[in-house]
mmCIF file of C-alpha atoms in Angstrom:
data_model
loop_
_atom_site.group_PDB
_atom_site.id
_atom_site.type_symbol
_atom_site.label_atom_id
_atom_site.label_comp_id
_atom_site.label_asym_id
_atom_site.label_seq_id
_atom_site.Cartn_x
_atom_site.Cartn_y
_atom_site.Cartn_z
ATOM 1 C CA HIS A 1 15.459 7.364 -22.939
ATOM 2 C CA PRO A 2 16.048 11.140 -23.216
ATOM 3 C CA ASP A 3 13.105 11.575 -25.597
ATOM 4 C CA ALA A 4 10.779 9.838 -23.135
ATOM 5 C CA LEU A 5 12.017 12.037 -20.298
ATOM 6 C CA ALA A 6 11.558 15.167 -22.401
ATOM 7 C CA MET A 7 7.985 14.173 -23.230
ATOM 8 C CA ALA A 8 7.308 13.351 -19.583
ATOM 9 C CA ARG A 9 8.283 16.888 -18.598
ATOM 10 C CA ARG A 10 5.694 18.297 -21.000
ATOM 11 C CA HIS A 11 2.801 15.858 -20.474
ATOM 12 C CA GLN A 12 1.644 14.931 -17.007
ATOM 13 C CA ARG A 13 -0.289 11.803 -18.027
ATOM 14 C CA PHE A 14 2.724 10.465 -19.916
ATOM 15 C CA ARG A 15 4.893 11.064 -16.843
ATOM 16 C CA GLN A 16 2.411 9.151 -14.677
ATOM 17 C CA MET A 17 2.538 6.252 -17.138
ATOM 18 C CA LEU A 18 6.349 6.163 -16.895
ATOM 19 C CA ASP A 19 6.191 6.265 -13.102
ATOM 20 C CA ALA A 20 3.672 3.409 -12.997
ATOM 21 C CA THR A 21 5.786 1.341 -15.411
ATOM 22 C CA ALA A 22 8.915 1.864 -13.308
ATOM 23 C CA LEU A 23 7.135 0.894 -10.087
ATOM 24 C CA GLU A 24 5.671 -2.239 -11.668
ATOM 25 C CA ALA A 25 9.105 -3.255 -12.966
ATOM 26 C CA VAL A 26 10.641 -2.958 -9.494
ATOM 27 C CA GLU A 27 7.787 -4.925 -7.902
ATOM 28 C CA GLN A 28 8.030 -7.754 -10.435
ATOM 29 C CA GLN A 29 11.836 -7.894 -10.408
ATOM 30 C CA PHE A 30 12.359 -7.918 -6.635
ATOM 31 C CA GLY A 31 9.011 -9.317 -5.441
ATOM 32 C CA VAL A 32 8.131 -6.352 -3.210
ATOM 33 C CA LYS A 33 5.096 -4.111 -2.728
ATOM 34 C CA LEU A 34 5.752 -0.379 -3.125
ATOM 35 C CA ASP A 35 3.783 2.490 -1.606
ATOM 36 C CA ARG A 36 2.582 4.268 -4.740
ATOM 37 C CA ARG A 37 0.548 6.867 -2.891
ATOM 38 C CA ASN A 38 3.557 8.298 -1.046
ATOM 39 C CA ALA A 39 6.143 7.856 -3.822
ATOM 40 C CA LYS A 40 8.220 10.968 -4.561
ATOM 41 C CA THR A 41 10.210 12.080 -7.604
ATOM 42 C CA LEU A 42 13.830 12.876 -6.782
ATOM 43 C CA LYS A 43 15.346 16.138 -8.009
ATOM 44 C CA ILE A 44 18.132 14.343 -9.883
ATOM 45 C CA LYS A 45 18.357 13.075 -13.447
ATOM 46 C CA TYR A 46 19.583 9.604 -12.518
ATOM 47 C CA LYS A 47 20.821 7.597 -9.552
ATOM 48 C CA GLY A 48 23.769 5.231 -9.771
ATOM 49 C CA THR A 49 26.837 4.876 -11.963
ATOM 50 C CA PRO A 50 26.276 6.018 -15.567
ATOM 51 C CA GLU A 51 27.196 3.509 -18.253
ATOM 52 C CA ALA A 52 27.749 4.277 -21.920
ATOM 53 C CA ALA A 53 25.184 2.663 -24.189
ATOM 54 C CA VAL A 54 26.359 0.771 -27.281
ATOM 55 C CA LEU A 55 24.053 1.351 -30.254
ATOM 56 C CA ARG A 56 24.568 -0.635 -33.431
ATOM 57 C CA THR A 57 23.199 0.980 -36.571
ATOM 58 C CA PRO A 58 22.893 -0.751 -39.976
ATOM 59 C CA LEU A 59 25.458 0.048 -42.635
ATOM 60 C CA PRO A 60 24.226 2.392 -45.370
ATOM 61 C CA GLY A 61 23.343 0.366 -48.448
ATOM 62 C CA GLY A 62 23.792 -2.963 -46.691
ATOM 63 C CA ALA A 63 21.411 -5.912 -46.736
ATOM 64 C CA PRO A 64 18.733 -5.916 -44.033
ATOM 65 C CA ALA A 65 19.577 -8.094 -41.078
ATOM 66 C CA ARG A 66 17.662 -11.343 -40.786
ATOM 67 C CA PRO A 67 16.134 -12.074 -37.377
ATOM 68 C CA GLU A 68 17.950 -14.701 -35.356
ATOM 69 C CA GLY A 69 16.468 -18.171 -35.553
ATOM 70 C CA GLU A 70 14.508 -17.489 -38.759
ATOM 71 C CA PRO A 71 15.366 -20.078 -41.455
ATOM 72 C CA GLU A 72 16.442 -18.808 -44.837
ATOM 73 C CA SER A 73 13.543 -18.912 -47.304
ATOM 74 C CA PRO A 74 14.148 -20.884 -50.539
ATOM 75 C CA LEU A 75 11.945 -18.412 -52.447
ATOM 76 C CA LEU A 76 13.150 -15.106 -53.801
ATOM 77 C CA ASP A 77 12.018 -11.886 -52.229
ATOM 78 C CA PHE A 78 9.488 -10.273 -54.568
ATOM 79 C CA PRO A 79 8.235 -6.704 -54.194
ATOM 80 C CA TYR A 80 4.671 -5.985 -53.153
ATOM 81 C CA PRO A 81 2.621 -6.291 -56.404
ATOM 82 C CA TYR A 82 -0.173 -3.886 -55.487
ATOM 83 C CA ARG A 83 -0.114 -0.137 -55.254
ATOM 84 C CA ARG A 84 -0.504 1.346 -51.845
ATOM 85 C CA PRO A 85 -3.389 3.822 -51.508
ATOM 86 C CA ALA A 86 -2.182 7.407 -51.590
ATOM 87 C CA ALA A 87 -2.878 9.466 -48.525
ATOM 88 C CA SER A 88 -5.729 11.892 -49.110
ATOM 89 C CA GLY A 89 -4.811 15.512 -48.587
ATOM 90 C CA ASN A 90 -8.348 16.326 -47.456
ATOM 91 C CA ALA A 91 -8.310 13.821 -44.633
ATOM 92 C CA ALA A 92 -9.703 15.251 -41.442
ATOM 93 C CA VAL A 93 -7.034 15.890 -38.860
ATOM 94 C CA PRO A 94 -8.228 15.215 -35.308
ATOM 95 C CA PRO A 95 -8.061 18.326 -33.128
ATOM 96 C CA PRO A 96 -5.421 18.295 -30.394
ATOM 97 C CA GLN A 97 -6.699 17.323 -26.995
ATOM 98 C CA ALA A 98 -6.707 19.944 -24.320
ATOM 99 C CA PRO A 99 -4.314 19.203 -21.466
ATOM 100 C CA SER A 100 -6.122 17.781 -18.491
ATOM 101 C CA SER A 101 -5.964 19.628 -15.204
ATOM 102 C CA PRO A 102 -4.155 18.052 -12.253
ATOM 103 C CA GLU A 103 -7.490 17.797 -10.402
ATOM 104 C CA ALA A 104 -8.974 15.681 -13.200
ATOM 105 C CA VAL A 105 -6.206 13.083 -12.936
ATOM 106 C CA ARG A 106 -7.316 10.237 -10.712
ATOM 107 C CA GLN A 107 -5.143 9.958 -7.636
ATOM 108 C CA PRO A 108 -4.491 6.613 -5.938
ATOM 109 C CA ALA A 109 -6.241 5.877 -2.672
ATOM 110 C CA PRO A 110 -4.446 6.582 0.622
ATOM 111 C CA THR A 111 -2.097 3.852 1.760
ATOM 112 C CA GLU A 112 -3.316 1.477 4.466
ATOM 113 C CA PRO A 113 -0.384 0.932 6.849
ATOM 114 C CA ARG A 114 0.570 -2.461 8.206
ATOM 115 C CA TYR A 115 -0.655 -3.233 11.694
ATOM 116 C CA SER A 116 -0.801 -6.006 14.278
ATOM 117 C CA VAL A 117 -3.196 -6.578 17.184
ATOM 118 C CA VAL A 118 -1.947 -8.362 20.314
ATOM 119 C CA GLN A 119 -4.274 -9.510 23.113
ATOM 120 C CA ARG A 120 -2.715 -9.164 26.557
ATOM 121 C CA HIS A 121 -3.774 -11.093 29.652
ATOM 122 C CA HIS A 122 -2.792 -10.471 33.276
ATOM 123 C CA VAL A 123 -2.014 -13.555 35.349
ATOM 124 C CA ASP A 124 -3.987 -13.682 38.590
ATOM 125 C CA LEU A 125 -3.426 -16.538 41.063
ATOM 126 C CA GLN A 126 -7.038 -16.473 42.233
ATOM 127 C CA ASP A 127 -8.069 -17.754 38.801
ATOM 128 C CA TYR A 128 -6.213 -21.006 39.531
ATOM 129 C CA ARG A 129 -7.821 -21.879 42.867
ATOM 130 C CA CYS A 130 -9.520 -25.219 43.475
ATOM 131 C CA SER A 131 -12.922 -23.643 43.144
ATOM 132 C CA ARG A 132 -15.786 -23.890 40.712
ATOM 133 C CA ASP A 133 -15.661 -20.219 39.765
ATOM 134 C CA SER A 134 -11.862 -20.017 39.322
ATOM 135 C CA ALA A 135 -10.833 -20.186 35.682
ATOM 136 C CA PRO A 136 -8.741 -17.949 33.429
ATOM 137 C CA SER A 137 -10.886 -15.592 31.409
ATOM 138 C CA THR A 138 -10.880 -15.913 27.625
ATOM 139 C CA VAL A 139 -11.365 -12.155 27.298
ATOM 140 C CA PRO A 140 -8.079 -10.196 27.326
ATOM 141 C CA HIS A 141 -7.434 -7.331 29.703
ATOM 142 C CA GLU A 142 -6.163 -4.990 26.989
ATOM 143 C CA LEU A 143 -5.403 -4.747 23.272
ATOM 144 C CA ALA A 144 -2.042 -3.560 21.945
ATOM 145 C CA VAL A 145 -2.253 -2.250 18.366
ATOM 146 C CA THR A 146 1.075 -1.623 16.598
ATOM 147 C CA ILE A 147 0.861 0.459 13.397
ATOM 148 C CA GLU A 148 3.882 0.744 11.098
ATOM 149 C CA LEU A 149 4.309 4.270 9.682
ATOM 150 C CA PRO A 150 7.744 4.335 7.991
ATOM 151 C CA LEU A 151 7.287 7.813 6.460
ATOM 152 C CA LEU A 152 5.913 9.508 9.575
ATOM 153 C CA ARG A 153 8.376 11.717 11.467
ATOM 154 C CA SER A 154 6.285 12.586 14.520
ATOM 155 C CA ALA A 155 2.913 11.773 16.023
ATOM 156 C CA GLU A 156 1.709 15.318 15.277
ATOM 157 C CA GLN A 157 1.380 14.437 11.579
ATOM 158 C CA ALA A 158 -1.359 11.856 12.275
ATOM 159 C CA ALA A 159 -4.870 12.113 13.716
ATOM 160 C CA LEU A 160 -5.963 9.163 15.879
ATOM 161 C CA GLU A 161 -9.541 8.521 16.966
ATOM 162 C CA VAL A 162 -10.725 5.502 18.955
ATOM 163 C CA THR A 163 -14.304 4.497 19.683
ATOM 164 C CA GLU A 164 -15.675 1.438 21.442
ATOM 165 C CA LYS A 165 -15.187 -0.928 18.483
ATOM 166 C CA LEU A 166 -13.270 1.102 15.877
ATOM 167 C CA LEU A 167 -9.796 2.624 15.532
ATOM 168 C CA CYS A 168 -9.345 5.387 12.938
ATOM 169 C CA LEU A 169 -6.028 6.852 11.780
ATOM 170 C CA ASP A 170 -5.614 9.612 9.182
ATOM 171 C CA SER A 171 -2.474 11.373 7.984
ATOM 172 C CA ARG A 172 -1.547 13.797 5.185
ATOM 173 C CA LYS A 173 1.929 14.038 3.715
ATOM 174 C CA PRO A 174 2.515 11.123 4.062
ATOM 175 C CA ASP A 175 -0.952 9.956 3.118
ATOM 176 C CA TYR A 176 -2.137 7.145 5.410
ATOM 177 C CA ARG A 177 -5.636 5.944 6.232
ATOM 178 C CA LEU A 178 -6.623 3.067 8.529
ATOM 179 C CA ARG A 179 -10.030 1.828 9.650
ATOM 180 C CA LEU A 180 -9.561 -1.075 12.074
ATOM 181 C CA SER A 181 -12.441 -2.954 13.695
ATOM 182 C CA LEU A 182 -11.499 -4.079 17.198
ATOM 183 C CA PRO A 183 -12.306 -7.644 18.334
ATOM 184 C CA TYR A 184 -13.553 -6.488 21.768
ATOM 185 C CA PRO A 185 -15.183 -3.283 23.029
ATOM 186 C CA VAL A 186 -12.585 -1.055 24.660
ATOM 187 C CA ASP A 187 -12.575 1.827 27.110
ATOM 188 C CA GLU A 188 -11.212 4.616 24.922
ATOM 189 C CA SER A 189 -11.020 7.056 27.848
ATOM 190 C CA ARG A 190 -8.244 4.984 29.500
ATOM 191 C CA GLY A 191 -6.290 4.237 26.324
ATOM 192 C CA LYS A 192 -2.821 5.575 25.558
ATOM 193 C CA ALA A 193 -0.673 5.933 22.447
ATOM 194 C CA GLN A 194 3.094 6.199 22.047
ATOM 195 C CA PHE A 195 5.095 6.851 18.872
ATOM 196 C CA ASN A 196 8.478 5.140 18.516
ATOM 197 C CA LYS A 197 10.614 7.445 16.360
ATOM 198 C CA ALA A 198 13.405 4.886 15.946
ATOM 199 C CA ARG A 199 11.123 2.193 14.529
ATOM 200 C CA ARG A 200 8.496 4.589 13.121
ATOM 201 C CA GLN A 201 5.740 2.682 14.905
ATOM 202 C CA LEU A 202 2.640 3.904 16.715
ATOM 203 C CA VAL A 203 1.709 1.650 19.657
ATOM 204 C CA VAL A 204 -1.852 2.092 20.961
ATOM 205 C CA THR A 205 -2.795 0.346 24.225
ATOM 206 C CA LEU A 206 -6.544 0.022 24.836
ATOM 207 C CA PRO A 207 -8.022 -1.571 27.996
ATOM 208 C CA VAL A 208 -10.947 -3.871 27.292
ATOM 209 C CA ALA A 209 -14.260 -2.594 28.667
ATOM 210 C CA LEU A 210 -15.571 -4.229 31.824
ATOM 211 C CA SER A 211 -18.769 -5.238 30.025
ATOM 212 C CA ALA A 212 -16.733 -7.621 27.852
ATOM 213 C CA THR A 213 -15.300 -9.582 30.782
ATOM 214 C CA ARG A 214 -16.823 -12.887 31.786
ATOM 215 C CA PRO A 215 -20.022 -12.663 33.877
ATOM 216 C CA GLU A 216 -20.284 -14.030 37.376
ATOM 217 C CA PRO A 217 -21.238 -17.738 37.482
ATOM 218 C CA ALA A 218 -24.900 -18.392 38.171
ATOM 219 C CA ALA A 219 -25.791 -19.944 41.507
ATOM 220 C CA THR A 220 -26.981 -23.543 41.580
ATOM 221 C CA ALA A 221 -30.410 -24.579 42.810
ATOM 222 C CA GLU A 222 -28.968 -25.857 46.098
ATOM 223 C CA GLU A 223 -27.143 -22.583 46.740
ATOM 224 C CA ALA A 224 -30.272 -20.616 45.890
ATOM 225 C CA ALA A 225 -32.351 -22.667 48.344
ATOM 226 C CA HIS A 226 -29.786 -22.325 51.143
ATOM 227 C CA PRO A 227 -28.130 -18.916 50.853
ATOM 228 C CA PRO A 228 -25.122 -18.314 53.137
#
């Protein structure tokens, strides 16, 4: 409505209410989840094909329209028998509220991007020997973390930090924040990251630390008594 748009240009909180209502309508109508933190207002009045609105106004002096589905009352319409209280001229008028500063308006939290963690194993034939100590390890050799950043143009816009058990990603404009706990301790000094500009994905490959691999099998009592 043009009046709503005009008021939104003058009042920031009213504009935020309209934006939130529009985003909720799109999410409910199409069953999607929108990124409200990184949403932007386009510099156009509308998008799409304009259609003329048809407004029906009541005829001057005509009978009021009856709502659809309401049965006709057998009783006559009588006026309200009591006098309405007159508005007091000395009623206190509430003072206008001071416009709130942009800093006082609560901003949504940074968006947590979607991610996936893949455990990679390397096939070694010595793990399949006919020996007591040959068995595939349940601990992966490396972790591949794929982070989806659809609004990121280059890897320079994001700050990545990896510790032994935690992966941290921060970005401004677009606003992303990720705190990911890793399932295994990794060697962050040998890790590598690559940003795919076509898919807007950041792929981080982290080798698992040697301390997380399986320990050597303990020697039996017979082997301990008769060492080789």
